[in-house]
Coordinates of C-alpha atoms in Angstrom, one line a residue:
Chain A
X1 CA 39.7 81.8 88.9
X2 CA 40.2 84.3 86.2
X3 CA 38.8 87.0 88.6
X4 CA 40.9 85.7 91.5
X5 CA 44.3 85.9 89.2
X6 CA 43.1 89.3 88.2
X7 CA 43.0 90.2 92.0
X8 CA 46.6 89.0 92.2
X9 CA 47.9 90.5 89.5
X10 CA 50.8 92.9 89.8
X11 CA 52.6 94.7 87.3
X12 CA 56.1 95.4 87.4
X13 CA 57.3 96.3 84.5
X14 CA 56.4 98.4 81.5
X15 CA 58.3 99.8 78.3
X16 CA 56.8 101.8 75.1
X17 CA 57.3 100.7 71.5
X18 CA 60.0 102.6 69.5
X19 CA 56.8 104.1 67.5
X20 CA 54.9 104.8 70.6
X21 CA 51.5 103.9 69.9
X22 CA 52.2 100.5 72.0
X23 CA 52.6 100.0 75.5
X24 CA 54.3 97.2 76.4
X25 CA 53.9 95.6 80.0
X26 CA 55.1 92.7 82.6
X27 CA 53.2 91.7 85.0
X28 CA 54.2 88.8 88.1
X29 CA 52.6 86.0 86.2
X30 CA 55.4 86.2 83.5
X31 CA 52.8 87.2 81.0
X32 CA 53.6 90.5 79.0
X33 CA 50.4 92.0 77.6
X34 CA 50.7 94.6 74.8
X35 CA 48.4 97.7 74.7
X36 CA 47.4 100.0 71.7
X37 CA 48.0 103.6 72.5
X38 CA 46.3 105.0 69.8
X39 CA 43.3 102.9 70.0
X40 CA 43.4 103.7 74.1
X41 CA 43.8 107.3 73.4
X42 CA 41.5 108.3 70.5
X43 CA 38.3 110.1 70.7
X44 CA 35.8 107.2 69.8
X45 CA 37.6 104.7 72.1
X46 CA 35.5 102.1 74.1
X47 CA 36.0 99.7 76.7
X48 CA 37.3 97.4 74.8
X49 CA 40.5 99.6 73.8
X50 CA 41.8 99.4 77.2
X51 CA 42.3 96.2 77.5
X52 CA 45.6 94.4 75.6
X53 CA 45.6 93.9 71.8
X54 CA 47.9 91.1 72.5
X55 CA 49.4 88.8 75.7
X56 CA 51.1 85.9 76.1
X57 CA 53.6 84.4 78.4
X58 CA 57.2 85.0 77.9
X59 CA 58.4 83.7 81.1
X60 CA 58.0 81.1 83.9
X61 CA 58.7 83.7 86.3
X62 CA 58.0 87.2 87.1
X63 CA 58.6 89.7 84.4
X64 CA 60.8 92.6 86.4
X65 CA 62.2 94.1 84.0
X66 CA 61.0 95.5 80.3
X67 CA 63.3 97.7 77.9
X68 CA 62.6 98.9 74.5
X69 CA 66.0 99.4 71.7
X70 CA 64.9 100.8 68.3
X71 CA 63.5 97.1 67.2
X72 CA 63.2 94.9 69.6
X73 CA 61.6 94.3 72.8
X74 CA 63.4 92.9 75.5
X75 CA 62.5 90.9 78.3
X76 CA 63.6 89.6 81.5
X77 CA 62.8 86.6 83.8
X78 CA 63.4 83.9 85.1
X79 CA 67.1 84.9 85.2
X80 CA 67.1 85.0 81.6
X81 CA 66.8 87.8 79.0
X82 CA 64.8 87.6 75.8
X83 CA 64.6 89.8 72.9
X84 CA 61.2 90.2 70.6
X85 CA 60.7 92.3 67.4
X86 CA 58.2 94.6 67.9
X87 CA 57.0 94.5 64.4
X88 CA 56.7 90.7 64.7
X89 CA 54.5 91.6 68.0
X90 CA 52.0 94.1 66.7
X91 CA 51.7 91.4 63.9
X92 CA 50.5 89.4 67.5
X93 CA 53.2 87.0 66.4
X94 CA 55.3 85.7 69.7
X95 CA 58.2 83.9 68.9
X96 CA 61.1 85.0 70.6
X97 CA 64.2 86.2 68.3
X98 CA 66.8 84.9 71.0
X99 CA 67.0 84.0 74.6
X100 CA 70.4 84.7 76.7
X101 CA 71.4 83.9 80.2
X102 CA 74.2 85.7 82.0
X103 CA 77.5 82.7 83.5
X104 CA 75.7 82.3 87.1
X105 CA 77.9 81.1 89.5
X106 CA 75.4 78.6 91.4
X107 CA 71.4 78.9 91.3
X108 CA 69.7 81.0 88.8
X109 CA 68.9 84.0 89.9
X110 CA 66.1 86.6 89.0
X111 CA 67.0 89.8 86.7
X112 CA 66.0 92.6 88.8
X113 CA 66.3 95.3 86.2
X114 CA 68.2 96.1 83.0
X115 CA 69.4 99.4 81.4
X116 CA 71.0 100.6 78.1
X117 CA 73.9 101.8 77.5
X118 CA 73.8 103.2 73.8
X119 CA 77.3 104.4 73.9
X120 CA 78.6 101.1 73.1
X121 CA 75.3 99.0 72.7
X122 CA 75.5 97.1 75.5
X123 CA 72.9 96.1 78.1
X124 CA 73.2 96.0 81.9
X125 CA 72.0 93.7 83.8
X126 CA 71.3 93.5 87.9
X127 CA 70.2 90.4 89.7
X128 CA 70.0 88.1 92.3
X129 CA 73.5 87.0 92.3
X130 CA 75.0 90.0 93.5
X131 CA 77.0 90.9 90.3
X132 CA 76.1 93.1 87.0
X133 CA 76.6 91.6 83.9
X134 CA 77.1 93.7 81.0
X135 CA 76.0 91.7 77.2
X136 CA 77.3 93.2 74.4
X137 CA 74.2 93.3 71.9
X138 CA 75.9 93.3 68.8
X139 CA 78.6 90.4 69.3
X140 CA 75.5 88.6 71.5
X141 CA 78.3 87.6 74.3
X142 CA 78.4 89.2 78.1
X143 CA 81.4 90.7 78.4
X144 CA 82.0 92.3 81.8
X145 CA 80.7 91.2 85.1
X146 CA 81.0 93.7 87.5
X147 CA 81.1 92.1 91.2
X148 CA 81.2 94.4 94.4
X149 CA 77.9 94.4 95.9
X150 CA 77.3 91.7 98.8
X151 CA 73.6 91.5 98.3
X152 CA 71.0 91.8 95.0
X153 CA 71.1 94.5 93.0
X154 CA 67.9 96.2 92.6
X155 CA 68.7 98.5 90.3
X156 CA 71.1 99.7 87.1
X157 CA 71.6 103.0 85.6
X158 CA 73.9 105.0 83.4
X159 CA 75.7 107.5 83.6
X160 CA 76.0 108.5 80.0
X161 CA 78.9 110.9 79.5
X162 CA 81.3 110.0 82.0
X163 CA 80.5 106.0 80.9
X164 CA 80.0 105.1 84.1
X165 CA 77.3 102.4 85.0
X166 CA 75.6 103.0 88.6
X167 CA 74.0 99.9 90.7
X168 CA 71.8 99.9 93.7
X169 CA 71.7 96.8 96.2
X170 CA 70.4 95.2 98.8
X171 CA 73.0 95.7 100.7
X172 CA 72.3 99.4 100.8
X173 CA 75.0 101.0 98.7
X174 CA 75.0 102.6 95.7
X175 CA 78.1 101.4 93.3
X176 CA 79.6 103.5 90.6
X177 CA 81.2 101.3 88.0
X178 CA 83.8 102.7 84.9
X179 CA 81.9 100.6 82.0
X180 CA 84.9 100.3 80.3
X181 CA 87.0 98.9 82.5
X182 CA 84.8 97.6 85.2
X183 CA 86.3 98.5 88.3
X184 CA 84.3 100.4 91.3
X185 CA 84.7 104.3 90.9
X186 CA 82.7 104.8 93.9
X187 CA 80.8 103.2 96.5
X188 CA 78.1 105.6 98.2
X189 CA 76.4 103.7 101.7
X190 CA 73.6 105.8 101.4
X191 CA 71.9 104.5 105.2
X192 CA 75.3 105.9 106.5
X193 CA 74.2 109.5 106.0
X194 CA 72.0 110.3 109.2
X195 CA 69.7 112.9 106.6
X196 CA 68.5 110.0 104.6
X197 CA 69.0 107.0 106.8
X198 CA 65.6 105.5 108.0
X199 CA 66.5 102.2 110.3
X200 CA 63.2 101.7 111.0
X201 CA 62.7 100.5 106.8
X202 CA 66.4 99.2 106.1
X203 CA 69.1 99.8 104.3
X204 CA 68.2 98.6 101.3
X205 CA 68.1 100.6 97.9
X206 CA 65.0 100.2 95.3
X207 CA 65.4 102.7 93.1
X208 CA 68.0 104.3 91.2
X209 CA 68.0 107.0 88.4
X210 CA 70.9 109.1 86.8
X211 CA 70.9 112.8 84.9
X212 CA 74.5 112.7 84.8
X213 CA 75.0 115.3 87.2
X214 CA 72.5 114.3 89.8
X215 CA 71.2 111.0 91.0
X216 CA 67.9 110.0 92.8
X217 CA 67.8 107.0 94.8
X218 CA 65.6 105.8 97.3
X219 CA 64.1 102.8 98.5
X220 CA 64.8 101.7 102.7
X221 CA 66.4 105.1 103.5
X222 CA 64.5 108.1 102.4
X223 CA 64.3 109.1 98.6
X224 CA 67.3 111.8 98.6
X225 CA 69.1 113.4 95.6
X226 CA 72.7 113.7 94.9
X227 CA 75.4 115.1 92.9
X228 CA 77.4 113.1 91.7
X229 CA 80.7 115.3 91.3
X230 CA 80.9 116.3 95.1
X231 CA 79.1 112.6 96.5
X232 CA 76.8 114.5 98.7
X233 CA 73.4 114.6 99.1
X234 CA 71.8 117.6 98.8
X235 CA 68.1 117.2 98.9
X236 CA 65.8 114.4 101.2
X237 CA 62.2 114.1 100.1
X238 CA 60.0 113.6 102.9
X239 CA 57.9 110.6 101.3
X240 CA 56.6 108.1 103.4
X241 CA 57.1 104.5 102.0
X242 CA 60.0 103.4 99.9
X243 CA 60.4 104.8 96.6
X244 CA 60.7 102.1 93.8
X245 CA 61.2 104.3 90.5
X246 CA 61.4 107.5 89.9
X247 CA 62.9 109.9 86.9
X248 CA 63.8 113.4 86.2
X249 CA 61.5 115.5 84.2
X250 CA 61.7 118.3 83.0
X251 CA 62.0 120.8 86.0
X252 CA 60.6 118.1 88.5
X253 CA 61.1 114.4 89.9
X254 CA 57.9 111.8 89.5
X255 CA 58.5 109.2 91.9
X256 CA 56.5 105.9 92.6
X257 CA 56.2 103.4 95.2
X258 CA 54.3 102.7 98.9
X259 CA 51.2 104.3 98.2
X260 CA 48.9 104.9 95.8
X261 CA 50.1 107.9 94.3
X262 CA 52.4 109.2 91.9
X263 CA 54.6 111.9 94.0
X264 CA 55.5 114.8 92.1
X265 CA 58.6 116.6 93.8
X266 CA 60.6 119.4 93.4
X267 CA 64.8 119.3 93.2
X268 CA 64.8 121.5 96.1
X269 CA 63.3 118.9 98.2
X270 CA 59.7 119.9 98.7
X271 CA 56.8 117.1 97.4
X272 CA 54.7 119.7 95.4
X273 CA 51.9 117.1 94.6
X274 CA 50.6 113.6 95.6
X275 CA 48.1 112.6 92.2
X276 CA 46.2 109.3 93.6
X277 CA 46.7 105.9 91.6
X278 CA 44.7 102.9 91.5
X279 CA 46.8 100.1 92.3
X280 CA 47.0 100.2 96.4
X281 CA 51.2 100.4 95.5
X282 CA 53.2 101.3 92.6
X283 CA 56.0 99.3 90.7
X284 CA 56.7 101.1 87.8
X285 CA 56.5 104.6 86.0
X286 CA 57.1 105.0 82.4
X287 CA 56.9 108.2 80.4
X288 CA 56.1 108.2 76.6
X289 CA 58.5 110.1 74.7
X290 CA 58.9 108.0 71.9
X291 CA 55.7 110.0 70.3
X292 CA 54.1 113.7 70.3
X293 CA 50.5 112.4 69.8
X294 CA 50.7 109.7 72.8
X295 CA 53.0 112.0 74.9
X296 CA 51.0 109.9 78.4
X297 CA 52.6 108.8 82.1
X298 CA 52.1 105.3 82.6
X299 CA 52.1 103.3 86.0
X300 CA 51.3 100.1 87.2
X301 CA 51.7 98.3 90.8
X302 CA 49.7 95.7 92.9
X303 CA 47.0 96.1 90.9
X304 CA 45.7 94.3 87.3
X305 CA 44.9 98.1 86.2
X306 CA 47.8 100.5 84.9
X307 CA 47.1 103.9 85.0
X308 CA 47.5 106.2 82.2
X309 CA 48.1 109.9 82.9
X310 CA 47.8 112.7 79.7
X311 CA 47.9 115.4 82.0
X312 CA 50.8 115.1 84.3
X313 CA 47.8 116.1 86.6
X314 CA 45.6 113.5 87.1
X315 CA 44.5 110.1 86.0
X316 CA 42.8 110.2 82.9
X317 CA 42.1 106.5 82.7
X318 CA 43.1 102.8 83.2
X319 CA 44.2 100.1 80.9
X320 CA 43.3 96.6 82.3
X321 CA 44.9 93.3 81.8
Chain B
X1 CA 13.1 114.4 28.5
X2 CA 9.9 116.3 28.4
X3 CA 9.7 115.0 31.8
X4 CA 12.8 115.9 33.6
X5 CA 12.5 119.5 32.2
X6 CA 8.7 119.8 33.6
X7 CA 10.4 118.8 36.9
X8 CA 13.6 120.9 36.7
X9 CA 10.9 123.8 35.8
X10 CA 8.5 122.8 38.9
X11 CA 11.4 122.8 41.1
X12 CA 12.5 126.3 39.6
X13 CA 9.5 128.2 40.0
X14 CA 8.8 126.6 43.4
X15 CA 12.1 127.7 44.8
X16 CA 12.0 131.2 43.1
X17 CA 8.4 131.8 43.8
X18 CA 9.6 133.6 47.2
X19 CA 6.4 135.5 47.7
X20 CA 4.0 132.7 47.3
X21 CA 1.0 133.2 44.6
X22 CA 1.8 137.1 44.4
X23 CA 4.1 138.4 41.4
X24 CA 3.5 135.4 39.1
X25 CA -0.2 135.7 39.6
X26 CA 0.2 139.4 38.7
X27 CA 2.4 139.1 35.6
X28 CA -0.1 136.2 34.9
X29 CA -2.8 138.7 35.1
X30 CA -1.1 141.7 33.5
X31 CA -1.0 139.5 30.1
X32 CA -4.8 138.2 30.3
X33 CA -5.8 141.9 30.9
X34 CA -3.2 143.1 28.2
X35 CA -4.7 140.9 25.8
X36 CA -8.4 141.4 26.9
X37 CA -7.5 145.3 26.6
X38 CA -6.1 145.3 22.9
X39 CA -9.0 142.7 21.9
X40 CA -11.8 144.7 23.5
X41 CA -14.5 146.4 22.2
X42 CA -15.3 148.6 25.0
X43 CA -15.4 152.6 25.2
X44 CA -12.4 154.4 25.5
X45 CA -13.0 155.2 29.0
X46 CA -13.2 152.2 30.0
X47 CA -10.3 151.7 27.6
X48 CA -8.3 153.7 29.6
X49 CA -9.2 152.8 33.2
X50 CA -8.4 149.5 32.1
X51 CA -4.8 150.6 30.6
X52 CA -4.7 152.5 34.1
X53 CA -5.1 149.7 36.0
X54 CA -2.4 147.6 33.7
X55 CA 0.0 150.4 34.2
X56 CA -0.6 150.0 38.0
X57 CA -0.1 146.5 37.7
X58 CA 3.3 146.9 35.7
X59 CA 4.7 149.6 38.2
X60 CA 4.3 147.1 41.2
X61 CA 5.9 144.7 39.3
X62 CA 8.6 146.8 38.4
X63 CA 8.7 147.6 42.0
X64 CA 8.4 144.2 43.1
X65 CA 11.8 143.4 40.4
X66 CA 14.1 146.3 42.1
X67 CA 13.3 144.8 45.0
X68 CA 14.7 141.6 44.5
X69 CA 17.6 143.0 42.6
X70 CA 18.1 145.0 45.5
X71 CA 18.4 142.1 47.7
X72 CA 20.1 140.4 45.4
X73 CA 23.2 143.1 45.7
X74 CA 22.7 143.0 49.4
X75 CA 23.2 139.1 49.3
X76 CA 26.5 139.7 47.1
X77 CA 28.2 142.2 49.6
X78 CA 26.9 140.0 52.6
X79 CA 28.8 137.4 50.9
X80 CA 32.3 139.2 50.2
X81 CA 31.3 140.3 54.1
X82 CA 31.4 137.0 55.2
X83 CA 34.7 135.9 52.8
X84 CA 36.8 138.7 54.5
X85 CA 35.6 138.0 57.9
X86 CA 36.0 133.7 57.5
X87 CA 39.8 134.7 55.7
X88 CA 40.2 137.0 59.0
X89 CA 39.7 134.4 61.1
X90 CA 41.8 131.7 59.5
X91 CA 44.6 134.2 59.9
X92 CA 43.7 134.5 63.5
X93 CA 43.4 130.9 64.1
X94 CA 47.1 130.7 62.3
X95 CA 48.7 133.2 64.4
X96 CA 47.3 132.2 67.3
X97 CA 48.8 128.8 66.7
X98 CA 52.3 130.1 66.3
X99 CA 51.8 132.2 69.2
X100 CA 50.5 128.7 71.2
X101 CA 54.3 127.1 69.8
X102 CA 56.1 129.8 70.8
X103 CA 54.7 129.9 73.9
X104 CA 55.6 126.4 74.6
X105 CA 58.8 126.6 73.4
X106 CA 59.0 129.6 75.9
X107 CA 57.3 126.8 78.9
X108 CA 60.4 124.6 78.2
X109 CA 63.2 126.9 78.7
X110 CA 62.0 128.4 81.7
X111 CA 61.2 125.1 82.7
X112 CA 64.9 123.8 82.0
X113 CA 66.2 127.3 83.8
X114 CA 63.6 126.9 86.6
X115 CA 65.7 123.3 87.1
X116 CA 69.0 125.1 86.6
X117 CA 67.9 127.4 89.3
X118 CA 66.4 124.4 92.2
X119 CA 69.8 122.4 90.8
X120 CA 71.9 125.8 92.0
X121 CA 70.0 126.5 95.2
X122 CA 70.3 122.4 96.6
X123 CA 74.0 122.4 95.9
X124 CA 74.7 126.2 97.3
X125 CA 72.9 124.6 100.4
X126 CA 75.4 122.0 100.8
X127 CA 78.0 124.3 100.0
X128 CA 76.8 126.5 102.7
X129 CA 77.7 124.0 105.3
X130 CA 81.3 124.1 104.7
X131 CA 83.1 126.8 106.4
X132 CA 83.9 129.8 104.7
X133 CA 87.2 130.0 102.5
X134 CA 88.7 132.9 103.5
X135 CA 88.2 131.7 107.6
X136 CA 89.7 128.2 106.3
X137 CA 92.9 130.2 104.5
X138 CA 93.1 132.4 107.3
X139 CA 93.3 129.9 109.6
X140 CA 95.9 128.2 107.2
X141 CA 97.8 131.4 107.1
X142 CA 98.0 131.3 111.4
X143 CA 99.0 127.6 111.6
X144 CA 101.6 128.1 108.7
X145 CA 103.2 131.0 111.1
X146 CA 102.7 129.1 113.8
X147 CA 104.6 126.3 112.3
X148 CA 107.6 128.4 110.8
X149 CA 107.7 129.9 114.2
X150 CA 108.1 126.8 116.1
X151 CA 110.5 125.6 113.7
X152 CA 112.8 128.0 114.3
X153 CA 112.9 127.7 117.7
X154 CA 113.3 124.2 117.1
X155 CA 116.8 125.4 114.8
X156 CA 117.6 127.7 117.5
X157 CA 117.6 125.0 120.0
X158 CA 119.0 122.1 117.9
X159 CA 121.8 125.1 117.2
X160 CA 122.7 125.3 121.0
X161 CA 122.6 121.5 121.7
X162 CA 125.2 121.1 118.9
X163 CA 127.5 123.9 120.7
X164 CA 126.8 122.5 123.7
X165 CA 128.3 119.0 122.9
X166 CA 130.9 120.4 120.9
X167 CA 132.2 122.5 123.9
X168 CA 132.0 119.5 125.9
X169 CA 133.4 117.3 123.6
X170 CA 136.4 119.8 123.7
X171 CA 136.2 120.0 127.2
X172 CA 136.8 116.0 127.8
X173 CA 138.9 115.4 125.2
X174 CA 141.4 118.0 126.8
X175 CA 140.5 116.3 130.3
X176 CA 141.4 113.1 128.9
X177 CA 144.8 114.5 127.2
X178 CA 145.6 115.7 130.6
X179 CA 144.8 112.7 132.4
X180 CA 146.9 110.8 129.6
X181 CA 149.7 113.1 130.1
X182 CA 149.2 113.3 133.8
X183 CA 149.8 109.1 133.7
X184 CA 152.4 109.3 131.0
X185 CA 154.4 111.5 133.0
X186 CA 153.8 109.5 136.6
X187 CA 154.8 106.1 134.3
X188 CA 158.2 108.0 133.1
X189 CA 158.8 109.0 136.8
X190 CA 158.1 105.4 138.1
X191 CA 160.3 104.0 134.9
X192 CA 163.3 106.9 135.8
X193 CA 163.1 105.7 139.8
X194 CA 163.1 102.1 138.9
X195 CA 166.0 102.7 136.4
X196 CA 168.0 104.6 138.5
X197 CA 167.3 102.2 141.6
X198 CA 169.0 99.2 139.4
X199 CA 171.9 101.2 138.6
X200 CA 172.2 102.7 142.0
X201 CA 172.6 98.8 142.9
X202 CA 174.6 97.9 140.1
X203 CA 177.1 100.7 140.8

């Protein structure tokens, strides 16, 4: 049965401790398993470092979405958000510093995915109830809900210096909120542009990620970049699949989803390199830079094995559930 | 104590003792046949063959010391040899660290103006599929002629109408007058033949 769950397993979300020598990571079980970097990493490390120093269940659902502030860990699923200390966790003790849940309307919802905003300390939320809710961390309250979209959003980001929040839906468009007043700046329909649109997958959008000038998303229609001051695309990636993260770095764009590979892409448009995964799909990508000494890609999909990456070039090894 | 000593002695001969049974044996030897030599009562021949042979033994033992001594020197240079060349190489090892930073350092800007470049190039793309300014001002330029143009003629005309009406307005109102006058004066003649029929009758 063990085996069988293993089999099963899928990971969807993953976030590194504020020291970096922890990974922490969500899987579809609503357990969140924690793994040692350093152990993982080091020279004399055995079979036994690759597998989690610590796991237990934080939720009755799904865990979609994992973020990491300077202290805590926080959580989401189930439709509601919790919060951990890390230092309580690496001390392998799991008791929960709070749990919130955003005003739903009717059913609870799941949290899709959540996103900082560290100009005012605030946390964005995107779920199934169509809306974003914005919780002010310090005061502890949700303060904004920002309704527009007429499906789930998939996915939040920010736009840092313009403090604008972007959301990507079900319903195919990408929304570009004014955090502090809450009103829709912007609404993109990405299927409506014929370079990107792909009927033949949906409208849908997966995966959202912002540099402040440009923006990536992806998910039914192809994975195309934008800038954001003109609204137009500029570059389509031809990746087969949809896209469900991806992130700017340095001088390229990683990119994760159908498949099992991690795409590495140019801004141009060209896909300079497909570096094979293990799981047969990927959910998430996560990139270390909370440390110089554990400076590793992570990524984890349909699979109970999360690949970890030292060398942007290939997989070096796996941790394991 | 008489113990260790014996030991730390053993030890020290056995380590020093490079060339196995050799110079020991002979300095060994030199003594007996020193002391057998000043004890014996033998002629002086044989006296002196034996001092001979001593002094024999003596020089190869003096040879034997400059020797080591000179291998001893040739140990101490091999050593500063070795302290220049390991201090060398720490230096080397140092530099070529700094150069490894700098070199990374160097990695990450043209990395970030590598992305500065790919970021120009997709939105000069874009831009490439708008028309060209000058065409689009140009074309401005003609329609804003065009416009004026056709305005004016529009004035012109709007000019004309205006006369037009005015003349005719000026043209029926003096009809009118006239038809006015035309009945005033037909009513006064009516009136004076009506009046003068009356007093024609009255009279």
């Amino acid at each position: 049965s063990l085996t069988l769950s293993l089999l099963h397993m899928s990971v969807f979300s993953q976030s590194f401790s504020p020291c970096g020598r922890f990974l922490a990571a969500g899987n579809n079980y609503g357990e969140i398993a924690l793994f040692s970097l350093s152990a993982a990493l080091s020279p004399d490390a055995t079979a036994q470092s690759q597998k989690p120093v610590l796991t237990f269940t934080a939720h009755e659902g799904p865990v979609f979405s994992l973020l990491s502030t300077d202290c805590h860990l926080l959580s989401a699923g189930n439709g509601e958000i919790s919060a951990w200390s890390w230092t309580e966790l690496i001390k392998k003790n799991v008791k929960p510093l709070w749990t919130k849940r955003p005003n739903y309307n009717l059913e609870i919802p799941e949290i899709n995915s959540m996103v900082m905003n560290p100009r005012d300390n605030s946390l964005i939320v995107g779920g199934g109830d169509n809306n974003v809710h914005v919780l002010d961390l310090e005061r502890g309250v949700f303060k904004l809900v920002l309704q527009g979209h007429s499906d789930y959003v998939h996915c939040v980001s920010v736009r840092e210096r313009e403090a604008e929040i972007l959301s990507g839906g079900e319903d195919g468009a990408v929304r570009i909120w004014d955090s502090r007043t809450g009103q829709s700046v912007h609404c993109i329909e990405v299927y409506k542009y014929e370079s990107c649109a792909r009927p033949q997958y949906g409208k849908w959008i997966s995966c959202l990620t912002t540099d402040s000038d440009w923006m990536l998303c992806g998910g039914g229609p192809s994975m195309s970049l934008w800038h954001l001051r003109s609204l137009s695309p500029t570059s389509v990636f031809p990746l087969t699949g949809c896209q469900r993260q991806a992130a700017f770095h340095q001088d390229m764009i990683l990119a994760v989803g159908e498949g099992p590979f991690l795409s590495h892409c140019l801004l141009g448009g060209e896909v300079k390199a497909q570096i094979p995964c293990t799981p047969q799909s990927l959910n998430t990508l996560q990139l270390n830079t909370n440390s110089t000494e554990h400076r590793v890609l992570t990524a984890g999909g349909s699979s109970d094995h999360i690949d970890v990456f030292t060398n942007l070039s290939y997989r070096a090894f796996s941790l394991r559930f | 104590m008489g113990a260790v000593t014996d030991d730390e002695v053993i030890r020290k001969r056995l380590l020093i003792d490079g060339d196995g049974a050799g110079d020991d044996r002979r300095i060994n030897v030199l003594l007996k046949s020193f002391t057998k030599w000043c004890n014996s009562p033998g002629t002086p021949e044989e006296g002196f063959t034996q001092y001979q042979r001593m002094m024999g033994t003596l020089a190869q033992c003096e040879f034997s010391m400059g020797k080591t001594l000179m291998v001893y020197d040739m140990n101490l240079r091999e050593m500063e040899n070795y302290e220049k060349i390991y201090s060398n190489i720490e230096q080397n090892i140092t530099s070529a660290h700094e150069k490894i930073a700098e070199c990374k350092k160097e990695i990450q800007r043209a990395k970030r103006i590598r992305k500065n470049r790919q970021e120009y190039d997709a939105l000069a793309k874009v831009i490439q599929q708008h028309p060209d300014r000058h065409e689009t001002l140009k074309q401005l330029e003609a329609l804003d002629k065009e416009l004026q143009q056709l305005s004016h003629i529009k004035e012109n005309v709007d000019a004309k109408l205006e006369l037009r009406k005015k003349q005719f307005h000026v043209l029926l109102s003096t009809i009118q007058e006239l038809q006015q006058t035309l009945e005033n004066d037909e009513k006064s003649d009516n009136d004076d033949n009506n009046q003068e029929s009356p007093a024609e009758n009255g009279e």
